[in-house]
Coordinates of C-alpha atoms in Angstrom, one line a residue:
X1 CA 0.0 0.0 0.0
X2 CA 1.3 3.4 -1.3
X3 CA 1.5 6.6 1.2
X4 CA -1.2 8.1 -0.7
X5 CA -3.1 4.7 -0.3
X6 CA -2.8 4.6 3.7
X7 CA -3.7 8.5 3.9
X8 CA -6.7 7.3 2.2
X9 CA -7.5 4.9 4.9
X10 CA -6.6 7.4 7.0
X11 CA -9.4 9.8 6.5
X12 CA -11.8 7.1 6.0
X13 CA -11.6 6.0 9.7
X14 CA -13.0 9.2 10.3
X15 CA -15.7 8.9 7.5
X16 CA -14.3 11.7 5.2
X17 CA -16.7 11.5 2.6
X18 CA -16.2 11.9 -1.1
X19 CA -17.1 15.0 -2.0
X20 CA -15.4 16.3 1.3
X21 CA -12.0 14.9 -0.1
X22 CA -12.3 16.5 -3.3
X23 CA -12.5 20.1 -2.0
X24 CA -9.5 19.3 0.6
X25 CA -7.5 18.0 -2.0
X26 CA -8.5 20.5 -4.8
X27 CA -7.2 23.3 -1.6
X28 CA -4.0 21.1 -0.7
X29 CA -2.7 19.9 -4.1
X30 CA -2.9 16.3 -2.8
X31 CA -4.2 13.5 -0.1
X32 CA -0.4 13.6 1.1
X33 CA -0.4 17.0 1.7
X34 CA -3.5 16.7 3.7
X35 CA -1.9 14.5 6.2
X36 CA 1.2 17.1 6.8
X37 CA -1.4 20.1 7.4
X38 CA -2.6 17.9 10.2
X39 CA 0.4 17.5 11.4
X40 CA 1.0 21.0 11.8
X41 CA -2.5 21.3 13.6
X42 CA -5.1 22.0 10.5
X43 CA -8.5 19.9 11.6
X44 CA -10.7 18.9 8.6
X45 CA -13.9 18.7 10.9
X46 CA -16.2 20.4 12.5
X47 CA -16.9 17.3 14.4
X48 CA -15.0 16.2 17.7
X49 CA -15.4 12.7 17.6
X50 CA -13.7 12.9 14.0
X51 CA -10.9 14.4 14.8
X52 CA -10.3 12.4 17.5
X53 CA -10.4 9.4 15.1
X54 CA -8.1 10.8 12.8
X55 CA -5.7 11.4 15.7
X56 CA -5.9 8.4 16.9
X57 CA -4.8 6.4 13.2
X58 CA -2.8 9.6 12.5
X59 CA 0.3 7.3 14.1
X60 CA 1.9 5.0 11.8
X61 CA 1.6 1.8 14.3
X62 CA -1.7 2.2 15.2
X63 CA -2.7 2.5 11.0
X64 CA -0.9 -0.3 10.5
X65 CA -2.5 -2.4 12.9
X66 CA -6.2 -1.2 11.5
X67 CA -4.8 -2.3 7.9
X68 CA -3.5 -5.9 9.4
X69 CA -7.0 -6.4 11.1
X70 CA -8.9 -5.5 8.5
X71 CA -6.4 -8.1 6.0
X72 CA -7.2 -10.9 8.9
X73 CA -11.3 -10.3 8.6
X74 CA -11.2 -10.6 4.7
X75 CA -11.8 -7.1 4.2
X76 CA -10.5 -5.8 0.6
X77 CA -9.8 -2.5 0.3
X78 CA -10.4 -1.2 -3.6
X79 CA -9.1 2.8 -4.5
X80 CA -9.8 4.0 -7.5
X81 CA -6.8 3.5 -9.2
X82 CA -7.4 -0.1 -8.6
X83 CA -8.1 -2.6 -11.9
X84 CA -10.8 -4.1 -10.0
X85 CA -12.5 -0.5 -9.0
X86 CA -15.7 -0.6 -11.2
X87 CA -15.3 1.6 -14.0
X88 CA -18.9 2.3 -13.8
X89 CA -18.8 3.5 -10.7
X90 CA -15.7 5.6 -11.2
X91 CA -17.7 8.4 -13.8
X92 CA -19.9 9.3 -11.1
X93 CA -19.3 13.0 -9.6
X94 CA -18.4 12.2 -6.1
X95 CA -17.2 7.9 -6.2
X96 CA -15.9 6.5 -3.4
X97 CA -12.3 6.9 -2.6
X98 CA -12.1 3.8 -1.1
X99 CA -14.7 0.8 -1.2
X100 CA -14.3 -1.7 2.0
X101 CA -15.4 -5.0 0.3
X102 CA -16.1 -8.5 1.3
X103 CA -16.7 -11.5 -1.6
X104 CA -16.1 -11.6 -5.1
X105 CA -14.8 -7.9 -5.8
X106 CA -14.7 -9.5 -9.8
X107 CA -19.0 -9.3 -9.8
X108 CA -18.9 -5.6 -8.8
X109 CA -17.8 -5.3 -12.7
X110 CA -20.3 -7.5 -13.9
X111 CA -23.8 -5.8 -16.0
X112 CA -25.8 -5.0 -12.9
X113 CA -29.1 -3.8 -12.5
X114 CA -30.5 -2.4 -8.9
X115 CA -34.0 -3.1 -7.7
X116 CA -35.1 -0.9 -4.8
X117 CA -38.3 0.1 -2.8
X118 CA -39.7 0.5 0.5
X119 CA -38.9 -1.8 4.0
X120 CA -43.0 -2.2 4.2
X121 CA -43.7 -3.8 1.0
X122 CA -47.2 -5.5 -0.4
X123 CA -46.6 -9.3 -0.7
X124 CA -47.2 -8.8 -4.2
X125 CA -44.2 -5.7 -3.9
X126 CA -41.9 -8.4 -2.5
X127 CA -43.1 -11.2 -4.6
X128 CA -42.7 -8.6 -7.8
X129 CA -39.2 -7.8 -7.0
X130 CA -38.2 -12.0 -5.9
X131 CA -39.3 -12.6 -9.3
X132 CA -38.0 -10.1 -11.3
X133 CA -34.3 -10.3 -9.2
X134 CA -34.4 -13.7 -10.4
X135 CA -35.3 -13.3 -13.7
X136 CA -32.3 -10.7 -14.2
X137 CA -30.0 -13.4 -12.5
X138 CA -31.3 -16.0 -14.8
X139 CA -30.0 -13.5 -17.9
X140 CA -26.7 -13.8 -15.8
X141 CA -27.2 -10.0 -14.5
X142 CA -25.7 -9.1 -10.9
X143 CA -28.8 -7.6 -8.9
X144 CA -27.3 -4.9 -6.5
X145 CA -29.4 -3.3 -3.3
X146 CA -28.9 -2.4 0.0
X147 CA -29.8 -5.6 1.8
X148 CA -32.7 -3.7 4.1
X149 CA -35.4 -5.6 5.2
X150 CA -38.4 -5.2 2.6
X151 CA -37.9 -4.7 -1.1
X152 CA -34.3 -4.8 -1.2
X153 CA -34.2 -8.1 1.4
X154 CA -36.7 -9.6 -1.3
X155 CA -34.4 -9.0 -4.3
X156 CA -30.8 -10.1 -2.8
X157 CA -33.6 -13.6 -2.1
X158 CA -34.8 -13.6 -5.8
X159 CA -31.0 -13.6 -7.1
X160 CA -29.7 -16.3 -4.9
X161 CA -32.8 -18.6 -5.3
X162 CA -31.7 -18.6 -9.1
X163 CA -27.8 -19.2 -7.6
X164 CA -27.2 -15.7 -8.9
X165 CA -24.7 -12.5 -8.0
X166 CA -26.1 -10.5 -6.1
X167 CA -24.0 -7.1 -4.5
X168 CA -25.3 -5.5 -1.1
X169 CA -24.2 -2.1 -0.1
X170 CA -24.2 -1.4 3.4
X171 CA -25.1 2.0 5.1
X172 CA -23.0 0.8 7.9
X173 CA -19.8 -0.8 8.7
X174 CA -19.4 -4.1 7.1
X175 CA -18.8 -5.3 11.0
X176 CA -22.0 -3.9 12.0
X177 CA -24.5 -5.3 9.2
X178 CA -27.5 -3.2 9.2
X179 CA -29.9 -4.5 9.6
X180 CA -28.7 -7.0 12.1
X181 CA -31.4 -9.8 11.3
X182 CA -30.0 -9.6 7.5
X183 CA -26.8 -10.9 9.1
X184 CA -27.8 -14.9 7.8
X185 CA -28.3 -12.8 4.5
X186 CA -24.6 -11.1 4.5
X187 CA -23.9 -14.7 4.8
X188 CA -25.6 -16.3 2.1
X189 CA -24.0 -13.6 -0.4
X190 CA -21.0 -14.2 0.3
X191 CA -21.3 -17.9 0.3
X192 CA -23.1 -17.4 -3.0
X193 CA -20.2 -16.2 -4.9
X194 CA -21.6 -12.4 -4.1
X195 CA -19.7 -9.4 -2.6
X196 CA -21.1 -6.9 0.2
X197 CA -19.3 -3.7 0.1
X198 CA -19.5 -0.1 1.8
X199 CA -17.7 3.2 1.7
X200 CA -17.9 3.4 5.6
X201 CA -14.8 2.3 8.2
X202 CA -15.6 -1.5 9.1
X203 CA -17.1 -0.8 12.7
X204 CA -19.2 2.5 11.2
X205 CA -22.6 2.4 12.8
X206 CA -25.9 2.9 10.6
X207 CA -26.2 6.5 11.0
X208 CA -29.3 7.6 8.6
X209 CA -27.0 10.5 7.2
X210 CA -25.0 7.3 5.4
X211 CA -28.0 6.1 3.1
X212 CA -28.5 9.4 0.9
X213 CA -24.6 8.6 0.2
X214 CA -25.0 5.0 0.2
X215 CA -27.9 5.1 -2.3
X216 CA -25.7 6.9 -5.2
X217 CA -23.4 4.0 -4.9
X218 CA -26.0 1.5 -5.4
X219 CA -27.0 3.3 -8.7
X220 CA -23.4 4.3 -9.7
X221 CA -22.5 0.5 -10.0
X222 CA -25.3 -0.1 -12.3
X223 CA -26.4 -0.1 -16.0
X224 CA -30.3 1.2 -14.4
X225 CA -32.3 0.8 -11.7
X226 CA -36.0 -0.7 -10.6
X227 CA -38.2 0.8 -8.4
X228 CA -40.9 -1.8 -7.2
X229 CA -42.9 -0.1 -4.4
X230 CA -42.2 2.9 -1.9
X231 CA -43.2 6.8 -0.8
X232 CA -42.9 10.0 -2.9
X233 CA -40.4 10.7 0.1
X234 CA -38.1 7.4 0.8
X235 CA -35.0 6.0 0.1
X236 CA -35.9 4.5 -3.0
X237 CA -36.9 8.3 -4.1
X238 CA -33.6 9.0 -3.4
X239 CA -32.0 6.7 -5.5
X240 CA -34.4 7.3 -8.7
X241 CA -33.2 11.0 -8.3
X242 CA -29.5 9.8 -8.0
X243 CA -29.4 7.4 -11.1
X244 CA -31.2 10.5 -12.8
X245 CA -28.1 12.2 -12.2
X246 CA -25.5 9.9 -13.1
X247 CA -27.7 9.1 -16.1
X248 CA -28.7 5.9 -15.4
X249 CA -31.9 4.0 -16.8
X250 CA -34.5 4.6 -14.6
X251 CA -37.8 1.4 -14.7
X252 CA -41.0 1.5 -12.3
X253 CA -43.1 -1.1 -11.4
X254 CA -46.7 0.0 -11.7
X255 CA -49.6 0.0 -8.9
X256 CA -52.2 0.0 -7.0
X257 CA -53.7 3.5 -8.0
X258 CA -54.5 4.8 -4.0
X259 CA -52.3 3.1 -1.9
X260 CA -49.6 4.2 -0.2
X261 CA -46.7 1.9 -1.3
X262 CA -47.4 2.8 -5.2
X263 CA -47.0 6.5 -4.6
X264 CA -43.4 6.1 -6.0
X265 CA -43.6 4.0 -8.9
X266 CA -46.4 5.9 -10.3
X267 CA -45.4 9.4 -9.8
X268 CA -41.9 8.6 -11.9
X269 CA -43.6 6.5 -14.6
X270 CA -45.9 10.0 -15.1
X271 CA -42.6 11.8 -15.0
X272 CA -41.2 9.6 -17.3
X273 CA -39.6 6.8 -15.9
X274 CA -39.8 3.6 -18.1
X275 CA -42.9 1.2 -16.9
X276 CA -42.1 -2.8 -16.7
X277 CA -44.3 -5.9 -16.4
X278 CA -41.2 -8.2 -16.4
X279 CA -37.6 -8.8 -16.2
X280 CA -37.6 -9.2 -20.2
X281 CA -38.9 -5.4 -20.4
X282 CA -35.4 -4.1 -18.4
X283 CA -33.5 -6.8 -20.3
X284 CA -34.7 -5.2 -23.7
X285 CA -34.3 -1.9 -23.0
X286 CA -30.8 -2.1 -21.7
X287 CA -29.5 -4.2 -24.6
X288 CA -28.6 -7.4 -22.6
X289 CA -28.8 -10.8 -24.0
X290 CA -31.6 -13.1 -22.7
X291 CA -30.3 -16.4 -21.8
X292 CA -31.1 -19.4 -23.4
X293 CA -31.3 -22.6 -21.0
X294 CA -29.9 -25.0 -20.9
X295 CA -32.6 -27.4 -21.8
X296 CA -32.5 -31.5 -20.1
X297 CA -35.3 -33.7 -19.8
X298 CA -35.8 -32.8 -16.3
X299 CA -35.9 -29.3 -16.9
X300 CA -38.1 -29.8 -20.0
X301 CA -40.8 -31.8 -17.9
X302 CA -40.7 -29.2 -15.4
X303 CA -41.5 -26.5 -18.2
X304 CA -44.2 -28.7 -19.5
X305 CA -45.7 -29.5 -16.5
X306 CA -46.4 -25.4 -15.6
X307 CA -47.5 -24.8 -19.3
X308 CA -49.7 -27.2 -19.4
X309 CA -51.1 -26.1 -16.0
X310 CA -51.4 -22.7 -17.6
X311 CA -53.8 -24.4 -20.3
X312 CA -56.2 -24.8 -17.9
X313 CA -56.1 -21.2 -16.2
X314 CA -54.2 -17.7 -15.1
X315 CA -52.8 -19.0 -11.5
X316 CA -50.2 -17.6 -9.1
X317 CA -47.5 -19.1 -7.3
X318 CA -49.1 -21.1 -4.5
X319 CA -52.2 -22.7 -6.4
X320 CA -49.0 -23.2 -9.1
X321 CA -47.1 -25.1 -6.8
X322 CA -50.1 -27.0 -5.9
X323 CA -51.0 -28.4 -9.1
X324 CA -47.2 -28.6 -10.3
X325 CA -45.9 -30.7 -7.5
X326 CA -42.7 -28.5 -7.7
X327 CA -40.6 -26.9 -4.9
X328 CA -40.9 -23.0 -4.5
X329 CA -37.3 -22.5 -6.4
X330 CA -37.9 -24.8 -9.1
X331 CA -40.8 -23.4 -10.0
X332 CA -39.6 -19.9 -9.6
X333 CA -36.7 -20.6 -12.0
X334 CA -38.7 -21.9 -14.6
X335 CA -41.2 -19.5 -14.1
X336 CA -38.6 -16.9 -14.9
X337 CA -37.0 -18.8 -18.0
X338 CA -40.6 -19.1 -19.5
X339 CA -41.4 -15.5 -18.9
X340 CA -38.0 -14.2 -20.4
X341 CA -38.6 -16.7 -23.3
X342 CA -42.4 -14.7 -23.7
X343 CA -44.0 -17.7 -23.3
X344 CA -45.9 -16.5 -20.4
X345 CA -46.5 -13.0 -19.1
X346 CA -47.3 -12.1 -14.9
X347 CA -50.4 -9.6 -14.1
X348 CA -51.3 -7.6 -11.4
X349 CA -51.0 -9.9 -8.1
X350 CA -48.8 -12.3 -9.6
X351 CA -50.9 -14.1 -11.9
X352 CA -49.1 -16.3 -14.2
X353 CA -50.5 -16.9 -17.7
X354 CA -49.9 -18.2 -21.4
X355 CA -49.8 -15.3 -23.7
X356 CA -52.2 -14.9 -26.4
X357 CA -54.7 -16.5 -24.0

């Protein structure tokens, strides 16, 4: 690690954020220079608890014990002049000067696509965005989100169920997993092949001044984003306004005309946000390549089995499973295969049909 590297680290112990950075540095000349100023006794906080961070790793020994701790957790550290820094990422205005990352740092490069919405979904919110986070996996697209409880819980679920990537970024510390049910989650990515990654020191707590900042990040590392359910004012709000401004591809989920959790969605989609009724829909308009499955006798049966279900009437998941014999994640994979293929189509409350019936 380079000097300019470890002043880096330096000022992210005390949470320096981005756009902070840039004005220090544009005013020193350089992140080195930065460190001799405090040396000399400049402070580059209002805040007290900051500064006593950064005097605190502002001696060599103790930095270079947070580095070796951090090596012995798995953390990765990724700056920006890093090959494995996602280019993607990098043309924002303000990207992170350092990523603290856990997993597969390779899928952070991958096509992603984020699906986002409110922590008090509809179950046919959460089923919505299952089924179309597994249907992006199933086109070998990384979902990203922020691995809260609700909408973005229900994606990171849809991805892996279809042994997808999947990327979480944190609003807190990646010691302190916010939040802290979602820990068997932060599991299950990682052991998925998946990364979970934050801008914030590894012991950061979930301040609510870190999601505004964590939400650009979430749309910085992708191609667009999807907004399934959630308030005019929310975090998913947020992060349709940031993706706007990074000039991302912005997709809504339509609803419920009235209720609360379709505020969102509908008020973009009037604005101009593009309106889906599948995974196929985002995978069209983005210009990636729908998959085409690998097709055995057991899969086949298990294709033939739902159509011929289908014949007989529009059903949804459960009376699906019923009359298919098939375990929720089989039939959830070939549900998404058959509706990417525009063999079927899903309606309003997760209805499952044949098209042109």
């Amino acid at each position: 690690m380079n000097k300019e590297q470890r002043c880096l680290v330096w000022l992210s112990s005390a949470e320096i954020t981005a756009d902070r950075l840039q004005k220090l540095v544009k005013e020193a000349g350089s992140v080195h220079a930065l460190r001799e100023q405090y040396g000399k006794g400049k402070r580059f906080s209002k805040n007290a608890e900051a500064n006593r961070i950064l005097g605190y790793y502002y001696r060599e020994s103790v930095l270079d014990q947070h580095i070796e701790h951090m090596e012995k957790q798995g953390i990765r550290l990724l700056f920006m002049d890093d090959a494995r820094y996602p280019e993607l990422l990098k043309s924002i205005d303000d990207p992170p000067y350092l990523l603290y990352c856990m997993g597969d740092v390779s899928v952070l490069s991958l096509p992603s696509v984020a699906v986002v919405g409110t922590r008090h979904p509809s179950g046919y919110g959460a089923d919505t965005a299952k089924s179309i986070a597994g249907a992006l996996s199933a086109a070998g697209v990384c979902v990203v989100s922020g691995m809260a409880i609700g909408i973005d819980c229900s994606a990171h679920k849809g991805a892996l169920a279809m042994g997808g990537k999947t990327v979480a970024v944190l609003g807190s510390g990646l010691n302190t997993p916010y939040p802290p049910e979602n820990t068997g989650l932060f599991r299950e990515i990682l052991a998925a092949g998946g990364a979970v990654i934050s801008e914030y020191p590894p012991d950061a707590r979930p301040h609510s001044y870190h999601f505004p900042h964590r939400n650009r990040v979430i749309s910085g590392l992708c191609k667009g984003i999807v907004f399934v359910e959630g308030r005019i004012k929310s975090g998913g709000m947020i992060t349709v306004r940031t993706a706007l401004d990074q000039g991302r591809e912005v997709f809504a989920v339509p609803g419920n005309i009235g209720q609360y959790y379709a505020e969102g969605p509908n008020t973009i989609i009037r604005e101009g946000a593009v309106m889906i009724t599948s995974a196929a829909d985002i995978l069209s308009d983005l210009g990636f390549e729908t998959p085409k499955p690998e097709v055995d006798d057991k899969t086949e049966n298990a294709s033939n089995v739902i159509v011929q279900a289908l014949q007989k009437e529009a059903m949804g998941m459960d009376a699906l499973a019923k009359e298919t014999g098939l375990t929720t994640d089989a039939l959830m994979a070939q549900l998404c295969m058959l509706e990417i293929s525009g063999e079927i189509t899903r309606e309003s409350g997760n209805i499952y049909r044949l098209l042109n019936r």
